[in-house]
Amino acid sequence: MHESAQGPRVTPAAGRTAPTPRPVPGPRSAATPRPGRPVPGPARPAPPAQRAHPAPAPVPGPVAPGSAPAGRPENRSAPQLQLIPAPAGGALDAAEEAVDLLLDSGRAPGDILVLTTGEQHPWATHELSFGEAAYWAQQDAGDDVFFADASAVDRAKPRPVVVVAVNGDAGETVARALPVARDRAAALLIVCGDPQTINSALGAGV
């Protein structure tokens, strides 16, 4: 997981295995701060501590860029799709691991949007406590990883990379959010959750 607002990034516990393929890298200077850093403005309390979870399942090889489901015409502008199998209870942790790998491989924090279909990420819950205007203003600033509820995907702005954690509500929200999330991803869409649910949602909406 990312560093807190008050301290350095914590290294994952020994024995925890990160997904093998690293997502598509991009430019990021050594000076780029990590997600979770303090936002300029009035001092805010640190967000709630993250609970420990087991590492997500290994990441299978990514689908080739521009690939389309069988029986459908190829869309040359479609983002690369990467699926990380995970149970609903571990999907958010898998998404966090994916974000860490993206940052480690050179992606700028502002390139990444993370959506959750169930329980919101603690960062989003914390920031929303200061009001929606301040919360959405951070998306507009575009200088850090932004976490949002999938039910608000229509309000989310496009970013090079979109990570979706299918951590709950495997019904209507997922079926509506995944196709929209794919439209929001300019280069790479990473989806963490049950493969059958994900394939069904993407196949119906793409």
Short mmCIF file of C-alpha atoms in Angstrom, two decimals:
data_model
loop_
_atom_site.label_atom_id
_atom_site.label_comp_id
_atom_site.label_asym_id
_atom_site.label_seq_id
_atom_site.Cartn_x
_atom_site.Cartn_y
_atom_site.Cartn_z
CA MET A 1 0.00 0.00 0.00
CA HIS A 2 1.01 3.58 -0.36
CA GLU A 3 2.64 5.73 2.24
CA SER A 4 0.50 7.60 4.74
CA ALA A 5 0.23 11.37 4.86
CA GLN A 6 2.66 11.45 7.77
CA GLY A 7 5.39 8.93 7.03
CA PRO A 8 7.38 7.06 4.40
CA ARG A 9 6.03 4.27 2.28
CA VAL A 10 6.01 0.98 4.15
CA THR A 11 7.72 -1.94 2.44
CA PRO A 12 5.40 -4.99 2.06
CA ALA A 13 5.89 -7.63 4.73
CA ALA A 14 8.43 -10.39 4.05
CA GLY A 15 6.98 -13.34 2.22
CA ARG A 16 4.35 -11.31 0.39
CA THR A 17 4.55 -12.02 -3.33
CA ALA A 18 3.89 -9.20 -5.79
CA PRO A 19 2.25 -9.97 -9.18
CA THR A 20 4.86 -11.05 -11.68
CA PRO A 21 4.14 -9.02 -14.87
CA ARG A 22 4.73 -5.31 -14.29
CA PRO A 23 2.12 -3.00 -15.84
CA VAL A 24 3.04 -0.70 -18.69
CA PRO A 25 5.55 1.90 -17.49
CA GLY A 26 5.54 5.58 -18.27
CA PRO A 27 7.66 8.67 -17.51
CA ARG A 28 8.03 9.73 -13.90
CA SER A 29 10.86 11.78 -12.45
CA ALA A 30 12.64 10.71 -9.30
CA ALA A 31 11.21 13.75 -7.58
CA THR A 32 7.59 12.72 -8.17
CA PRO A 33 5.93 12.20 -4.78
CA ARG A 34 4.17 8.98 -3.94
CA PRO A 35 0.37 8.81 -3.47
CA GLY A 36 -0.90 9.66 -0.03
CA ARG A 37 1.31 12.67 0.46
CA PRO A 38 -0.20 15.71 2.21
CA VAL A 39 -2.34 17.87 -0.05
CA PRO A 40 -1.41 21.59 -0.03
CA GLY A 41 -3.71 23.54 2.22
CA PRO A 42 -4.95 23.26 5.83
CA ALA A 43 -3.42 20.43 7.83
CA ARG A 44 -5.56 17.30 7.85
CA PRO A 45 -5.50 14.28 10.14
CA ALA A 46 -3.92 11.13 8.78
CA PRO A 47 -6.33 8.69 7.09
CA PRO A 48 -7.26 5.50 8.96
CA ALA A 49 -4.62 2.79 9.09
CA GLN A 50 -4.86 0.06 6.48
CA ARG A 51 -5.72 -3.45 7.58
CA ALA A 52 -3.33 -6.23 6.56
CA HIS A 53 -4.43 -8.68 3.88
CA PRO A 54 -2.82 -11.59 2.06
CA ALA A 55 -1.18 -10.89 -1.28
CA PRO A 56 -3.38 -11.19 -4.39
CA ALA A 57 -3.11 -14.02 -6.86
CA PRO A 58 -0.32 -13.83 -9.48
CA VAL A 59 -1.10 -11.66 -12.48
CA PRO A 60 -1.68 -13.54 -15.73
CA GLY A 61 -0.14 -12.25 -18.94
CA PRO A 62 -1.81 -9.07 -20.20
CA VAL A 63 -4.10 -9.12 -23.18
CA ALA A 64 -2.45 -7.69 -26.28
CA PRO A 65 -3.19 -3.98 -26.83
CA GLY A 66 -6.19 -3.35 -29.01
CA SER A 67 -7.54 -6.89 -28.62
CA ALA A 68 -11.28 -7.39 -28.64
CA PRO A 69 -13.61 -10.17 -27.38
CA ALA A 70 -14.20 -13.05 -29.79
CA GLY A 71 -16.85 -12.30 -32.38
CA ARG A 72 -16.46 -8.52 -32.05
CA PRO A 73 -14.58 -6.17 -34.39
CA GLU A 74 -11.14 -5.07 -33.23
CA ASN A 75 -10.99 -1.59 -31.71
CA ARG A 76 -7.57 -0.08 -32.47
CA SER A 77 -8.06 2.66 -29.86
CA ALA A 78 -8.92 0.26 -27.02
CA PRO A 79 -6.58 0.28 -24.02
CA GLN A 80 -4.48 -2.70 -23.02
CA LEU A 81 -6.46 -4.93 -20.65
CA GLN A 82 -4.92 -6.72 -17.68
CA LEU A 83 -6.93 -9.01 -15.39
CA ILE A 84 -5.80 -9.81 -11.84
CA PRO A 85 -7.90 -12.69 -10.40
CA ALA A 86 -8.90 -12.00 -6.79
CA PRO A 87 -11.84 -12.72 -4.49
CA ALA A 88 -14.08 -9.78 -3.63
CA GLY A 89 -12.41 -9.52 -0.22
CA GLY A 90 -8.94 -9.26 -1.76
CA ALA A 91 -9.70 -7.16 -4.84
CA LEU A 92 -8.85 -3.84 -3.18
CA ASP A 93 -5.50 -5.19 -1.97
CA ALA A 94 -4.77 -6.48 -5.47
CA ALA A 95 -5.58 -3.04 -6.87
CA GLU A 96 -3.23 -1.40 -4.37
CA GLU A 97 -0.46 -3.82 -5.37
CA ALA A 98 -1.06 -2.93 -9.02
CA VAL A 99 -0.80 0.79 -8.23
CA ASP A 100 2.47 0.23 -6.35
CA LEU A 101 3.90 -1.68 -9.32
CA LEU A 102 2.80 1.05 -11.72
CA LEU A 103 4.52 3.72 -9.62
CA ASP A 104 7.65 1.59 -9.17
CA SER A 105 7.85 1.07 -12.94
CA GLY A 106 7.69 4.79 -13.68
CA ARG A 107 4.05 5.82 -13.92
CA ALA A 108 3.27 9.27 -12.54
CA PRO A 109 0.68 9.28 -9.70
CA GLY A 110 -1.52 11.64 -11.71
CA ASP A 111 -1.75 9.03 -14.49
CA ILE A 112 -3.76 6.64 -12.30
CA LEU A 113 -7.46 6.44 -11.43
CA VAL A 114 -8.67 3.70 -9.05
CA LEU A 115 -12.34 2.71 -8.91
CA THR A 116 -13.99 0.45 -6.32
CA THR A 117 -17.33 -1.30 -6.86
CA GLY A 118 -17.94 -2.07 -3.20
CA GLU A 119 -16.48 -0.49 -0.06
CA GLN A 120 -14.65 2.74 -0.87
CA HIS A 121 -10.90 2.98 -0.50
CA PRO A 122 -9.99 4.50 2.91
CA TRP A 123 -8.32 7.44 1.15
CA ALA A 124 -11.58 8.36 -0.60
CA THR A 125 -13.56 8.01 2.62
CA HIS A 126 -11.06 10.22 4.44
CA GLU A 127 -10.99 12.92 1.77
CA LEU A 128 -14.79 12.97 1.37
CA SER A 129 -15.04 13.82 5.07
CA PHE A 130 -13.79 17.30 4.08
CA GLY A 131 -16.57 17.76 1.54
CA GLU A 132 -17.22 16.71 -2.04
CA ALA A 133 -15.97 19.97 -3.53
CA ALA A 134 -12.50 19.55 -2.01
CA TYR A 135 -12.50 15.85 -2.87
CA TRP A 136 -13.29 16.28 -6.58
CA ALA A 137 -10.92 19.25 -6.80
CA GLN A 138 -8.09 16.77 -6.24
CA GLN A 139 -9.15 14.89 -9.37
CA ASP A 140 -9.11 18.16 -11.31
CA ALA A 141 -5.61 18.92 -10.00
CA GLY A 142 -4.42 15.66 -11.57
CA ASP A 143 -1.21 15.44 -9.56
CA ASP A 144 -1.88 12.28 -7.53
CA VAL A 145 -3.55 8.87 -7.68
CA PHE A 146 -7.30 9.44 -7.42
CA PHE A 147 -9.66 6.93 -5.77
CA ALA A 148 -13.41 6.97 -6.47
CA ASP A 149 -16.52 4.85 -6.11
CA ALA A 150 -17.46 3.05 -9.32
CA SER A 151 -21.01 4.40 -8.98
CA ALA A 152 -19.49 7.83 -9.76
CA VAL A 153 -17.53 6.58 -12.79
CA ASP A 154 -19.42 8.97 -15.07
CA ARG A 155 -17.90 11.84 -13.10
CA ALA A 156 -14.40 10.42 -13.30
CA LYS A 157 -12.12 12.02 -15.88
CA PRO A 158 -10.02 9.98 -18.33
CA ARG A 159 -6.50 9.04 -17.25
CA PRO A 160 -3.80 6.93 -18.92
CA VAL A 161 -4.36 4.07 -16.44
CA VAL A 162 -7.58 2.99 -14.74
CA VAL A 163 -7.52 0.31 -12.04
CA VAL A 164 -10.84 -1.24 -11.00
CA ALA A 165 -11.25 -3.23 -7.77
CA VAL A 166 -14.35 -5.45 -8.04
CA ASN A 167 -14.59 -5.66 -4.26
CA GLY A 168 -18.35 -5.91 -3.96
CA ASP A 169 -21.68 -5.51 -5.77
CA ALA A 170 -21.04 -8.03 -8.52
CA GLY A 171 -24.24 -7.02 -10.30
CA GLU A 172 -25.52 -3.86 -11.91
CA THR A 173 -22.74 -1.54 -10.70
CA VAL A 174 -20.00 -3.76 -12.15
CA ALA A 175 -21.84 -4.29 -15.44
CA ARG A 176 -22.22 -0.53 -15.87
CA ALA A 177 -18.87 0.59 -14.45
CA LEU A 178 -16.43 -1.66 -16.32
CA PRO A 179 -17.32 -0.57 -19.88
CA VAL A 180 -17.21 3.08 -18.78
CA ALA A 181 -13.90 2.49 -16.98
CA ARG A 182 -12.51 1.08 -20.22
CA ASP A 183 -13.56 4.26 -22.00
CA ARG A 184 -11.80 6.33 -19.32
CA ALA A 185 -8.52 4.40 -19.69
CA ALA A 186 -6.33 5.94 -22.39
CA ALA A 187 -3.59 3.28 -22.31
CA LEU A 188 -4.19 0.55 -19.71
CA LEU A 189 -7.18 -0.92 -17.86
CA ILE A 190 -6.41 -3.21 -14.91
CA VAL A 191 -9.34 -5.05 -13.34
CA CYS A 192 -8.98 -6.94 -10.05
CA GLY A 193 -11.69 -9.42 -9.11
CA ASP A 194 -13.55 -12.56 -10.16
CA PRO A 195 -12.62 -13.34 -13.81
CA GLN A 196 -16.08 -14.66 -14.71
CA THR A 197 -17.79 -11.52 -13.41
CA ILE A 198 -15.27 -9.27 -15.15
CA ASN A 199 -15.44 -11.07 -18.51
CA SER A 200 -19.22 -11.08 -18.40
CA ALA A 201 -19.38 -7.33 -17.70
CA LEU A 202 -16.80 -6.40 -20.32
CA GLY A 203 -18.21 -8.79 -22.91
CA ALA A 204 -21.69 -7.34 -22.49
CA GLY A 205 -20.57 -3.76 -22.53
CA VAL A 206 -17.78 -3.64 -25.12
#
